[in-house]
Coordinates of C-alpha atoms and ligand atoms in Angstrom, one line a residue:
M22 CA 5.6 -77.8 81.2
I23 CA 8.7 -76.8 83.0
K24 CA 8.9 -78.5 86.5
K25 CA 12.4 -77.8 87.6
V26 CA 14.7 -74.8 86.6
L27 CA 18.4 -74.7 87.0
V28 CA 19.5 -71.1 87.7
A29 CA 22.9 -70.7 86.1
N30 CA 23.8 -67.7 88.1
R31 CA 24.5 -66.4 91.6
G32 CA 23.6 -63.4 93.9
E33 CA 20.5 -61.4 93.8
I34 CA 19.4 -62.4 90.3
A35 CA 19.5 -66.1 91.1
I36 CA 17.2 -65.5 94.1
R37 CA 15.0 -63.3 92.0
V38 CA 14.4 -66.0 89.5
M39 CA 13.9 -68.7 92.1
R40 CA 11.2 -66.5 93.8
S41 CA 9.1 -66.7 90.6
C42 CA 9.8 -70.4 90.3
R43 CA 8.4 -71.0 93.7
E44 CA 5.3 -69.0 93.0
M45 CA 4.8 -71.1 89.9
D46 CA 5.3 -74.4 91.7
I47 CA 8.5 -75.0 89.9
R48 CA 11.5 -76.5 91.7
S49 CA 14.8 -74.6 91.6
V50 CA 18.3 -75.8 91.4
A51 CA 21.3 -73.7 92.4
V52 CA 24.9 -74.0 91.2
F53 CA 27.7 -72.6 93.2
S54 CA 31.5 -72.1 93.3
D55 CA 33.9 -72.4 96.2
A56 CA 33.5 -68.7 97.1
D57 CA 29.7 -69.1 97.2
R58 CA 29.4 -72.1 99.6
T59 CA 27.5 -69.9 102.1
S60 CA 25.8 -67.7 99.5
M61 CA 22.1 -67.0 99.9
H62 CA 21.1 -68.4 96.5
V63 CA 22.4 -71.8 97.6
R64 CA 20.1 -71.7 100.7
Y65 CA 17.1 -70.4 98.8
A66 CA 17.1 -73.1 96.1
D67 CA 15.5 -76.5 96.6
E68 CA 18.7 -78.2 95.6
A69 CA 22.3 -76.9 95.1
Y70 CA 25.3 -78.3 93.3
H71 CA 28.9 -77.3 93.6
I72 CA 30.5 -76.6 90.2
G73 CA 34.1 -75.8 91.0
P74 CA 36.7 -73.1 91.9
S75 CA 35.8 -69.5 92.6
P76 CA 36.8 -67.8 89.3
S77 CA 33.7 -67.7 87.1
S78 CA 35.9 -69.0 84.2
E79 CA 36.1 -72.3 86.1
S80 CA 32.6 -72.4 87.4
Y81 CA 29.6 -70.2 86.3
L82 CA 31.0 -69.9 82.8
V83 CA 31.7 -73.6 82.1
I84 CA 28.9 -74.8 79.8
D85 CA 29.7 -78.5 80.3
K86 CA 29.4 -78.2 84.1
I87 CA 26.1 -76.5 83.9
I88 CA 24.7 -79.0 81.5
E89 CA 26.0 -81.9 83.7
V90 CA 24.2 -80.5 86.7
A91 CA 21.0 -80.0 84.7
K92 CA 21.0 -83.6 83.8
K93 CA 22.0 -84.9 87.2
S94 CA 19.3 -82.9 88.9
G95 CA 16.6 -83.6 86.3
A96 CA 16.1 -79.9 85.5
D97 CA 14.1 -79.4 82.3
A98 CA 15.0 -75.8 81.9
I99 CA 17.9 -73.4 82.5
H100 CA 17.5 -69.7 83.4
P101 CA 20.8 -67.8 82.8
G102 CA 20.0 -64.6 84.7
Y103 CA 22.2 -61.7 83.4
G104 CA 25.9 -61.7 82.8
F105 CA 27.7 -65.0 82.7
L106 CA 26.2 -67.3 80.0
S107 CA 23.0 -65.2 79.4
E108 CA 24.0 -63.8 76.0
N109 CA 26.1 -66.8 74.9
A110 CA 24.6 -68.2 71.6
K111 CA 26.6 -71.4 72.0
F112 CA 25.0 -72.0 75.4
S113 CA 21.5 -71.4 74.0
E114 CA 22.2 -73.8 71.2
R115 CA 23.8 -76.4 73.4
C116 CA 20.8 -76.5 75.7
K117 CA 18.6 -77.1 72.7
Q118 CA 20.8 -80.0 71.5
E119 CA 20.6 -81.5 75.0
G120 CA 16.8 -81.2 75.1
I121 CA 16.9 -78.7 77.9
I122 CA 14.8 -75.5 77.6
F123 CA 16.9 -72.4 77.5
I124 CA 14.8 -69.6 79.1
G125 CA 15.9 -67.0 76.6
P126 CA 16.1 -66.4 72.9
D127 CA 17.6 -68.8 70.3
A128 CA 21.2 -68.6 69.0
H129 CA 20.1 -66.7 65.8
A130 CA 18.6 -63.8 67.8
I131 CA 21.6 -63.7 70.2
N132 CA 24.1 -63.8 67.3
T133 CA 22.4 -61.2 65.1
M134 CA 22.0 -58.7 68.0
G135 CA 25.4 -59.6 69.4
D136 CA 27.2 -58.4 66.3
K137 CA 26.5 -54.6 66.1
I138 CA 27.0 -54.4 62.3
T139 CA 24.5 -57.2 61.5
A140 CA 22.2 -55.7 64.1
R141 CA 22.3 -52.3 62.3
I142 CA 21.7 -54.0 58.9
N143 CA 18.6 -55.8 60.3
M144 CA 17.3 -52.7 62.1
I145 CA 17.6 -50.6 58.9
A146 CA 15.7 -53.3 57.0
A147 CA 13.0 -53.3 59.7
G148 CA 12.6 -49.5 59.5
V149 CA 14.1 -48.8 63.0
P150 CA 16.2 -45.6 63.1
V151 CA 19.9 -46.3 63.7
V152 CA 22.7 -43.8 64.3
P153 CA 23.9 -42.4 61.0
G154 CA 27.1 -44.3 60.0
T155 CA 28.4 -47.4 58.2
T156 CA 27.0 -51.0 57.9
E157 CA 30.3 -52.6 56.8
P158 CA 33.5 -53.2 58.8
I159 CA 36.3 -50.7 58.0
T160 CA 38.7 -52.4 55.6
D161 CA 40.5 -49.5 53.9
E162 CA 41.7 -46.6 56.1
D163 CA 41.7 -44.0 53.3
E164 CA 38.1 -45.0 52.5
A165 CA 37.3 -44.7 56.2
I166 CA 38.7 -41.1 56.3
K167 CA 36.6 -40.2 53.3
V168 CA 33.4 -41.6 54.9
I169 CA 34.1 -39.9 58.2
K170 CA 34.5 -36.6 56.4
E171 CA 31.1 -37.1 54.7
I172 CA 29.4 -38.0 58.0
G173 CA 31.1 -35.1 59.7
L174 CA 33.2 -35.1 62.9
P175 CA 32.9 -36.0 65.7
V176 CA 32.3 -39.7 65.1
M177 CA 32.6 -42.9 67.1
I178 CA 34.6 -45.9 66.0
K179 CA 32.9 -49.0 67.6
A180 CA 33.8 -52.6 67.7
S181 CA 31.1 -54.8 66.0
A182 CA 31.5 -57.4 68.6
G183 CA 31.5 -54.8 71.4
G184 CA 28.8 -53.3 73.5
G185 CA 28.6 -51.7 76.9
G186 CA 31.4 -49.3 76.0
K187 CA 34.2 -51.7 75.2
G188 CA 36.2 -51.2 72.0
M189 CA 34.9 -47.7 71.5
R190 CA 36.7 -44.5 70.4
L191 CA 35.5 -40.9 70.1
V192 CA 37.2 -39.0 67.3
K193 CA 37.0 -35.2 67.4
N194 CA 39.8 -34.2 65.1
E195 CA 40.8 -35.4 61.6
A196 CA 44.4 -36.0 62.8
D197 CA 43.2 -38.6 65.3
I198 CA 41.2 -40.8 62.9
L199 CA 43.8 -43.4 62.1
S200 CA 45.0 -43.9 65.7
A201 CA 41.3 -44.2 66.8
I202 CA 40.6 -46.9 64.2
R203 CA 43.8 -48.8 65.0
G204 CA 43.2 -48.4 68.8
A205 CA 39.6 -49.6 68.6
R206 CA 40.6 -52.5 66.3
S207 CA 43.3 -53.8 68.6
E208 CA 41.2 -53.4 71.7
A209 CA 38.4 -55.3 70.0
L210 CA 40.7 -58.1 68.9
N211 CA 42.0 -58.4 72.4
A212 CA 38.6 -58.3 74.1
F213 CA 36.4 -60.2 71.6
G214 CA 38.8 -62.0 69.2
N215 CA 37.2 -60.0 66.4
D216 CA 38.7 -56.8 65.0
A217 CA 35.8 -55.5 63.0
V218 CA 35.0 -51.9 63.6
Y219 CA 32.5 -49.5 62.1
I220 CA 31.6 -45.8 62.2
E221 CA 28.8 -43.9 63.8
K222 CA 28.1 -40.2 64.0
Y223 CA 28.7 -39.0 67.6
I224 CA 25.5 -38.0 69.4
N225 CA 26.2 -35.2 71.9
S226 CA 25.1 -35.4 75.5
P227 CA 22.8 -38.4 74.8
H228 CA 20.2 -40.0 77.0
H229 CA 20.1 -43.7 77.4
I230 CA 16.5 -44.8 77.1
E231 CA 15.6 -48.5 76.7
F232 CA 12.4 -50.3 76.0
Q233 CA 11.5 -53.6 77.6
I234 CA 9.9 -56.1 75.2
L235 CA 8.3 -59.5 75.5
A236 CA 7.9 -61.8 72.5
D237 CA 6.4 -65.3 72.4
K238 CA 7.1 -68.2 70.0
H239 CA 3.9 -67.5 68.1
G240 CA 4.8 -64.2 66.5
N241 CA 3.3 -61.9 69.2
A242 CA 5.5 -59.1 70.6
I243 CA 4.7 -56.2 73.0
H244 CA 6.7 -53.5 74.7
L245 CA 6.4 -52.6 78.4
F246 CA 7.5 -49.0 78.0
E247 CA 10.8 -47.3 78.7
R248 CA 13.4 -47.1 81.3
E249 CA 15.7 -44.0 81.7
C250 CA 19.2 -45.2 82.4
S251 CA 21.3 -42.1 81.9
V252 CA 22.7 -42.0 85.4
Q253 CA 25.8 -44.1 84.9
R254 CA 29.5 -44.1 85.7
R255 CA 32.0 -45.5 83.3
H256 CA 29.3 -47.5 81.5
Q257 CA 28.0 -48.9 84.7
K258 CA 24.4 -47.9 85.4
V259 CA 23.9 -46.4 88.9
V260 CA 20.2 -45.3 89.0
E261 CA 17.3 -46.2 86.6
E262 CA 13.8 -44.8 86.6
T263 CA 10.6 -45.2 84.7
P264 CA 8.9 -43.3 83.1
S265 CA 11.7 -41.3 81.7
P266 CA 11.4 -37.6 82.8
I267 CA 12.0 -36.4 79.3
M268 CA 9.6 -38.7 77.5
T269 CA 6.4 -37.6 75.7
A270 CA 3.4 -39.7 74.9
K271 CA 3.9 -39.3 71.2
V272 CA 7.6 -40.3 71.1
R273 CA 6.9 -43.1 73.6
E274 CA 4.3 -44.6 71.2
E275 CA 6.7 -44.4 68.2
M276 CA 9.7 -45.8 70.1
G277 CA 7.6 -48.6 71.5
K278 CA 6.5 -49.6 67.9
H279 CA 10.1 -49.5 66.8
A280 CA 11.2 -51.6 69.8
V281 CA 8.6 -54.2 68.8
A282 CA 9.7 -54.1 65.2
A283 CA 13.3 -54.6 66.3
A284 CA 12.4 -57.7 68.2
K285 CA 10.3 -59.1 65.4
A286 CA 13.1 -58.5 62.9
V287 CA 15.2 -61.2 64.6
N288 CA 12.4 -63.5 65.4
Y289 CA 13.0 -62.8 69.1
S290 CA 11.4 -64.8 71.9
G291 CA 11.5 -64.1 75.6
A292 CA 12.2 -60.9 77.5
G293 CA 14.6 -58.4 75.8
T294 CA 15.6 -54.8 75.8
I295 CA 16.1 -52.4 73.0
E296 CA 18.6 -49.6 73.9
F297 CA 18.2 -46.3 72.2
I298 CA 20.2 -43.1 72.5
T299 CA 18.3 -39.9 72.2
D300 CA 19.4 -36.3 72.0
D301 CA 17.8 -33.5 74.0
N302 CA 15.1 -33.1 71.4
L303 CA 14.1 -36.8 71.7
N304 CA 15.5 -37.7 68.3
Y305 CA 16.2 -41.4 68.9
Y306 CA 18.4 -44.1 67.4
F307 CA 18.7 -47.8 68.0
L308 CA 22.0 -48.6 69.8
E309 CA 21.9 -52.3 70.7
M310 CA 19.6 -55.0 72.0
N311 CA 20.2 -56.9 75.2
T312 CA 19.0 -60.4 74.7
R313 CA 18.5 -61.1 78.4
L314 CA 16.6 -60.1 81.5
Q315 CA 18.3 -56.9 82.8
V316 CA 19.4 -55.8 86.2
E317 CA 16.9 -53.0 86.2
H318 CA 13.8 -55.0 85.2
P319 CA 12.1 -54.5 88.6
I320 CA 11.2 -50.9 87.9
T321 CA 9.2 -52.0 84.8
E322 CA 7.6 -54.8 86.8
R323 CA 6.4 -52.3 89.4
V324 CA 5.1 -49.7 87.1
V325 CA 3.5 -52.0 84.5
G326 CA 2.5 -54.7 87.0
V327 CA 4.0 -57.7 85.3
D328 CA 6.3 -60.4 86.6
L329 CA 8.9 -60.6 83.9
V330 CA 10.5 -63.9 85.0
K331 CA 7.0 -65.5 85.0
Q332 CA 6.5 -64.2 81.5
Q333 CA 9.9 -65.6 80.5
I334 CA 9.0 -69.0 81.8
N335 CA 5.6 -69.0 80.1
I336 CA 7.2 -68.1 76.8
A337 CA 9.8 -70.8 77.3
N338 CA 6.8 -73.2 77.8
N339 CA 5.6 -72.2 74.3
L340 CA 2.5 -70.4 75.7
P341 CA 1.2 -67.4 73.8
L342 CA 1.4 -64.0 75.4
T343 CA -1.8 -63.2 77.2
L344 CA -0.9 -59.6 77.8
K345 CA -2.3 -57.2 75.2
Q346 CA -0.4 -54.0 74.3
E347 CA -3.6 -51.9 74.5
D348 CA -4.2 -53.0 78.1
L349 CA -0.7 -52.0 79.4
R350 CA -0.3 -48.8 81.3
Q351 CA 2.4 -47.1 83.2
N352 CA 1.2 -46.7 86.8
G353 CA 3.1 -44.2 88.9
H354 CA 6.8 -43.9 89.0
A355 CA 9.6 -46.3 90.0
I356 CA 13.3 -45.7 90.7
E357 CA 16.1 -48.2 91.2
C358 CA 19.3 -47.6 93.0
R359 CA 22.1 -50.2 92.6
I360 CA 23.9 -50.7 95.8
Y361 CA 27.6 -51.6 95.3
A362 CA 30.2 -52.8 97.7
E363 CA 32.6 -50.1 96.8
D364 CA 34.3 -47.0 98.2
A365 CA 33.0 -43.9 96.4
E366 CA 35.5 -41.7 98.2
N367 CA 38.4 -43.9 97.0
N368 CA 37.7 -43.9 93.2
F369 CA 34.9 -46.4 93.6
M370 CA 37.3 -49.2 94.5
P371 CA 35.5 -52.5 95.2
S372 CA 35.1 -53.1 98.9
P373 CA 34.7 -56.8 99.4
G374 CA 34.7 -58.3 102.9
K375 CA 32.5 -59.5 105.7
I376 CA 29.1 -57.8 106.5
K377 CA 29.2 -57.1 110.2
H378 CA 25.7 -55.7 110.6
M379 CA 22.9 -54.7 108.3
R380 CA 19.4 -53.4 108.3
E381 CA 17.4 -53.5 105.1
P382 CA 14.8 -50.8 104.3
L383 CA 11.2 -52.0 104.3
G384 CA 7.8 -50.3 104.1
L385 CA 5.3 -49.0 101.7
G386 CA 6.5 -48.8 98.1
I387 CA 9.9 -50.4 98.7
R388 CA 11.4 -53.5 97.1
H389 CA 14.8 -54.7 98.0
D390 CA 16.4 -57.4 95.8
G391 CA 19.6 -58.6 97.5
Y392 CA 21.5 -61.6 98.7
V393 CA 23.9 -60.6 101.4
Y394 CA 23.3 -61.1 105.1
E395 CA 25.0 -60.5 108.4
G396 CA 28.1 -62.5 108.6
F397 CA 28.3 -63.1 104.9
E398 CA 31.7 -62.5 103.2
I399 CA 31.3 -60.8 99.8
P400 CA 33.6 -62.7 97.5
I401 CA 36.2 -60.7 95.5
Y402 CA 35.6 -62.8 92.3
Y403 CA 32.3 -61.4 91.1
D404 CA 30.5 -58.1 90.4
P405 CA 30.5 -55.9 93.5
M406 CA 26.7 -55.1 93.2
I407 CA 25.1 -56.4 96.4
S408 CA 21.5 -55.3 96.0
K409 CA 19.0 -53.2 94.3
L410 CA 16.6 -50.8 96.0
I411 CA 13.4 -50.0 94.2
A412 CA 11.1 -47.3 95.3
W413 CA 7.6 -46.8 93.8
A414 CA 5.1 -44.0 94.3
E415 CA 2.3 -42.2 92.5
T416 CA 4.5 -39.4 91.3
R417 CA 8.2 -38.9 90.6
E418 CA 8.7 -36.5 93.4
E419 CA 7.2 -38.9 95.9
A420 CA 9.3 -41.8 94.6
I421 CA 12.4 -39.7 95.1
K422 CA 11.4 -38.9 98.7
R423 CA 10.6 -42.5 99.3
M424 CA 14.0 -43.6 97.9
R425 CA 15.7 -41.1 100.1
R426 CA 13.9 -42.5 103.1
A427 CA 14.8 -46.0 102.2
L428 CA 18.5 -45.2 101.6
Y429 CA 18.5 -43.5 105.0
N430 CA 17.0 -46.6 106.6
Y431 CA 19.6 -48.9 104.8
K432 CA 22.5 -49.6 107.2
I433 CA 25.4 -51.9 106.3
T434 CA 28.6 -52.1 108.4
G435 CA 31.9 -53.9 107.8
I436 CA 32.2 -52.9 104.2
K437 CA 32.0 -49.6 102.2
T438 CA 28.9 -49.2 100.1
S439 CA 27.6 -46.7 97.6
I440 CA 24.6 -45.8 99.7
K441 CA 25.8 -42.3 100.6
F442 CA 26.7 -41.6 97.0
L443 CA 23.1 -42.7 96.0
E444 CA 21.6 -40.4 98.7
R445 CA 23.6 -37.6 97.2
I446 CA 22.3 -38.4 93.7
M447 CA 18.7 -38.2 95.1
E448 CA 19.3 -34.6 96.2
T449 CA 21.3 -33.3 93.2
P450 CA 19.3 -30.5 91.5
D451 CA 19.8 -31.9 88.0
F452 CA 18.3 -35.3 89.1
V453 CA 15.5 -33.8 91.2
D454 CA 14.5 -31.6 88.2
G455 CA 14.7 -34.6 85.8
K456 CA 17.2 -32.7 83.7
Y457 CA 20.1 -35.0 83.2
N458 CA 21.9 -37.0 80.5
T459 CA 24.7 -39.6 80.4
H460 CA 27.1 -36.9 81.6
F461 CA 25.2 -36.5 84.9
V462 CA 27.8 -38.0 87.2
E463 CA 30.8 -36.1 85.7
N464 CA 28.8 -32.9 85.5
N465 CA 27.8 -33.1 89.1
F466 CA 30.9 -34.8 90.5
D467 CA 31.9 -32.2 93.1
F468 CA 28.4 -32.0 94.5
L469 CA 28.1 -35.8 94.6
M470 CA 31.4 -36.2 96.4
K471 CA 30.5 -33.8 99.2
P472 CA 28.8 -35.7 101.9
N473 CA 25.4 -34.1 103.0
G474 CA 26.4 -34.3 106.6
F475 CA 23.3 -36.2 107.6
T476 CA 24.2 -39.7 106.9
D477 CA 27.0 -42.0 108.0
D478 CA 26.4 -45.5 106.8
N479 CA 29.4 -46.8 108.6
E480 CA 28.3 -46.0 112.1
D481 CA 28.4 -48.9 114.4
I482 CA 25.0 -50.6 114.4
A483 CA 24.8 -50.1 118.2
I484 CA 24.8 -46.4 117.7
I485 CA 22.2 -46.7 114.9
T486 CA 20.0 -48.7 117.2
V487 CA 20.2 -46.1 120.0
F488 CA 19.6 -43.5 117.3
L489 CA 16.4 -45.2 116.2
D490 CA 15.2 -45.6 119.8
Y491 CA 15.7 -41.8 120.2
T492 CA 13.9 -40.7 117.1
N493 CA 10.7 -39.8 118.8
K494 CA 12.6 -37.5 121.1
L495 CA 14.2 -35.8 118.1
E496 CA 12.1 -32.6 118.1
K497 CA 13.7 -31.7 121.4
L498 CA 17.1 -31.6 119.7
Q499 CA 18.5 -28.7 117.6
P500 CA 18.2 -29.7 113.9
E501 CA 21.5 -29.4 112.1
P502 CA 21.7 -26.0 110.3
V503 CA 21.1 -26.4 106.5
K504 CA 24.5 -26.6 104.9
K505 CA 25.4 -24.0 102.2
N506 CA 26.0 -26.7 99.6
M507 CA 22.4 -27.9 99.7
A508 CA 20.4 -27.6 96.6
N509 CA 17.9 -24.7 96.6
N510 CA 14.9 -27.0 95.9
W511 CA 15.9 -29.0 98.9
K512 CA 13.2 -27.5 101.0
D513 CA 10.7 -29.9 99.3
F514 CA 12.8 -32.8 100.1
G515 CA 14.3 -31.7 103.4
R516 CA 14.3 -33.7 106.5
K517 CA 15.0 -32.6 110.0
R518 CA 17.3 -35.0 111.7
S519 CA 20.4 -35.1 113.8
I520 CA 22.9 -37.8 114.2
I521 CA 23.1 -38.8 117.8
R522 CA 26.5 -40.0 118.9
L523 CA 27.2 -41.7 122.2
Ligands
MV4_604 C1 27.4 -43.6 71.5 C2 27.4 -42.3 72.1 C3 27.3 -41.2 71.3 N1 27.2 -41.4 70.0 N2 27.3 -43.7 70.2 C4 28.3 -46.2 75.4 C5 28.0 -47.6 75.7 C6 27.6 -48.2 74.4 N3 26.4 -49.0 74.6 C7 27.3 -47.1 73.5 N4 27.7 -45.9 74.2 C8 27.6 -44.7 73.5 N5 27.5 -44.7 72.2 C9 27.2 -42.6 69.4 N6 27.0 -42.7 68.1 C10 27.6 -42.3 73.5 C11 27.7 -43.5 74.2 C12 27.8 -43.3 75.6 C13 26.8 -43.8 76.5 C14 25.6 -44.4 76.0 C15 24.7 -44.8 76.9 C16 24.8 -44.7 78.2 C17 25.9 -44.0 78.7 C18 26.9 -43.6 77.9 C19 28.1 -43.0 78.4 C20 29.1 -42.5 77.5 C21 28.9 -42.7 76.1

């Protein structure tokens, strides 16, 4: 049984993993770069080891250093978190060779799903619907033009080694086919060292709906229902929720079965995610599999009532799954907002720097997974996501209201954050009505960019404190007139408040 886990990651996910370790009486080992000397994951761990300079290519991504720390610390297992080495088949294999348990799938599953063409071939064999298109890399351009005409424009040219939107080209006109193929090819070669590209029919205005799965090493696999991840900006997810507002019981059951079949097809073990795209009519197609724990896993944890990290560790310990598909239910509704250190008003530029003051939201139905604290300087070297705010309630409407309350209670000064942008999403009619697809941010951009006039997350904390002290006297104050740009269905979500300035 695993007694000590090295967490090969940083930030909120490193702490998230260590929390479950502590609950399971497992000791945790942190690794950290120069820039992370004062990072919270270092303080949270039972032991911490410095692994080099700030750039991740010289620290968090160096397999030899991670293995060296695992041996030095006597860790019997490594949890990779997400990003960094989490989907690196060589790392999974190396751990195995060194006799260290990799808390994740084996190299075969990572490789098969990492290559989109082999993934498509395996999914077709397993009876999982894939987007109509090809299952061989394009070799002959004339042949490709012929095939594209058969499939029908528009199509997408995608890098086989790609994923998350890299090495992808949309082709609308026949005249653009060759330049798209060549463009995708050179981008893929540059980014992945592999220029294989293939063809998929373009799905208009898709939804991104993914299924969480768990599979043990004894052939058991289950799904933990879906997450709706269509609110994204440039292939970065911004808000996720479960259940999906467009899902039906019948399609959910079918997609869940296909998600389990997908995992079984590659002999998967651990926690994983099957990504589907769906059209407005809920026709769905396998897109890719993420062979790791995902950022947005907490909404599933809350609604299904399962600690996914604990499940990962049990599976890594060779234990059979004790959860039974027929016992799992979706209870209520959960929404996650990703809080980024970025300036939404300045083209979402990263906004690293020192946190001057902060106050985290608390209270019924709120979970906050973060790692920054007052006085902490956010490094420039890593992802600008600083925390995740998860709101749960019985119904979607209440969960939105609760999220709005929590965002309003969330104060950070010293850096720019996406809090106001997220508040605006929570009051956008398309979101409130649950009628949105992957074009949500671009379709609602003007609305999202207009501040609602109620919130200023950069007020000095002293003003905020006075404001909170005065809240019980608020009714004596004139509420701000409702602005013209407010959504009509705002009444249901409206709050009467004024910003008091000294
Ligand atoms: C697509 C598509 C439409 N048709 N494939 C983007 C990221 C990568 N995982 C796959 N992506 C897409 N593939 C076909 N055949 C539209 C997208 C897409 C998208 C998918 C999921 C979430 C957000 C997206 C935003 C733009 C495009």
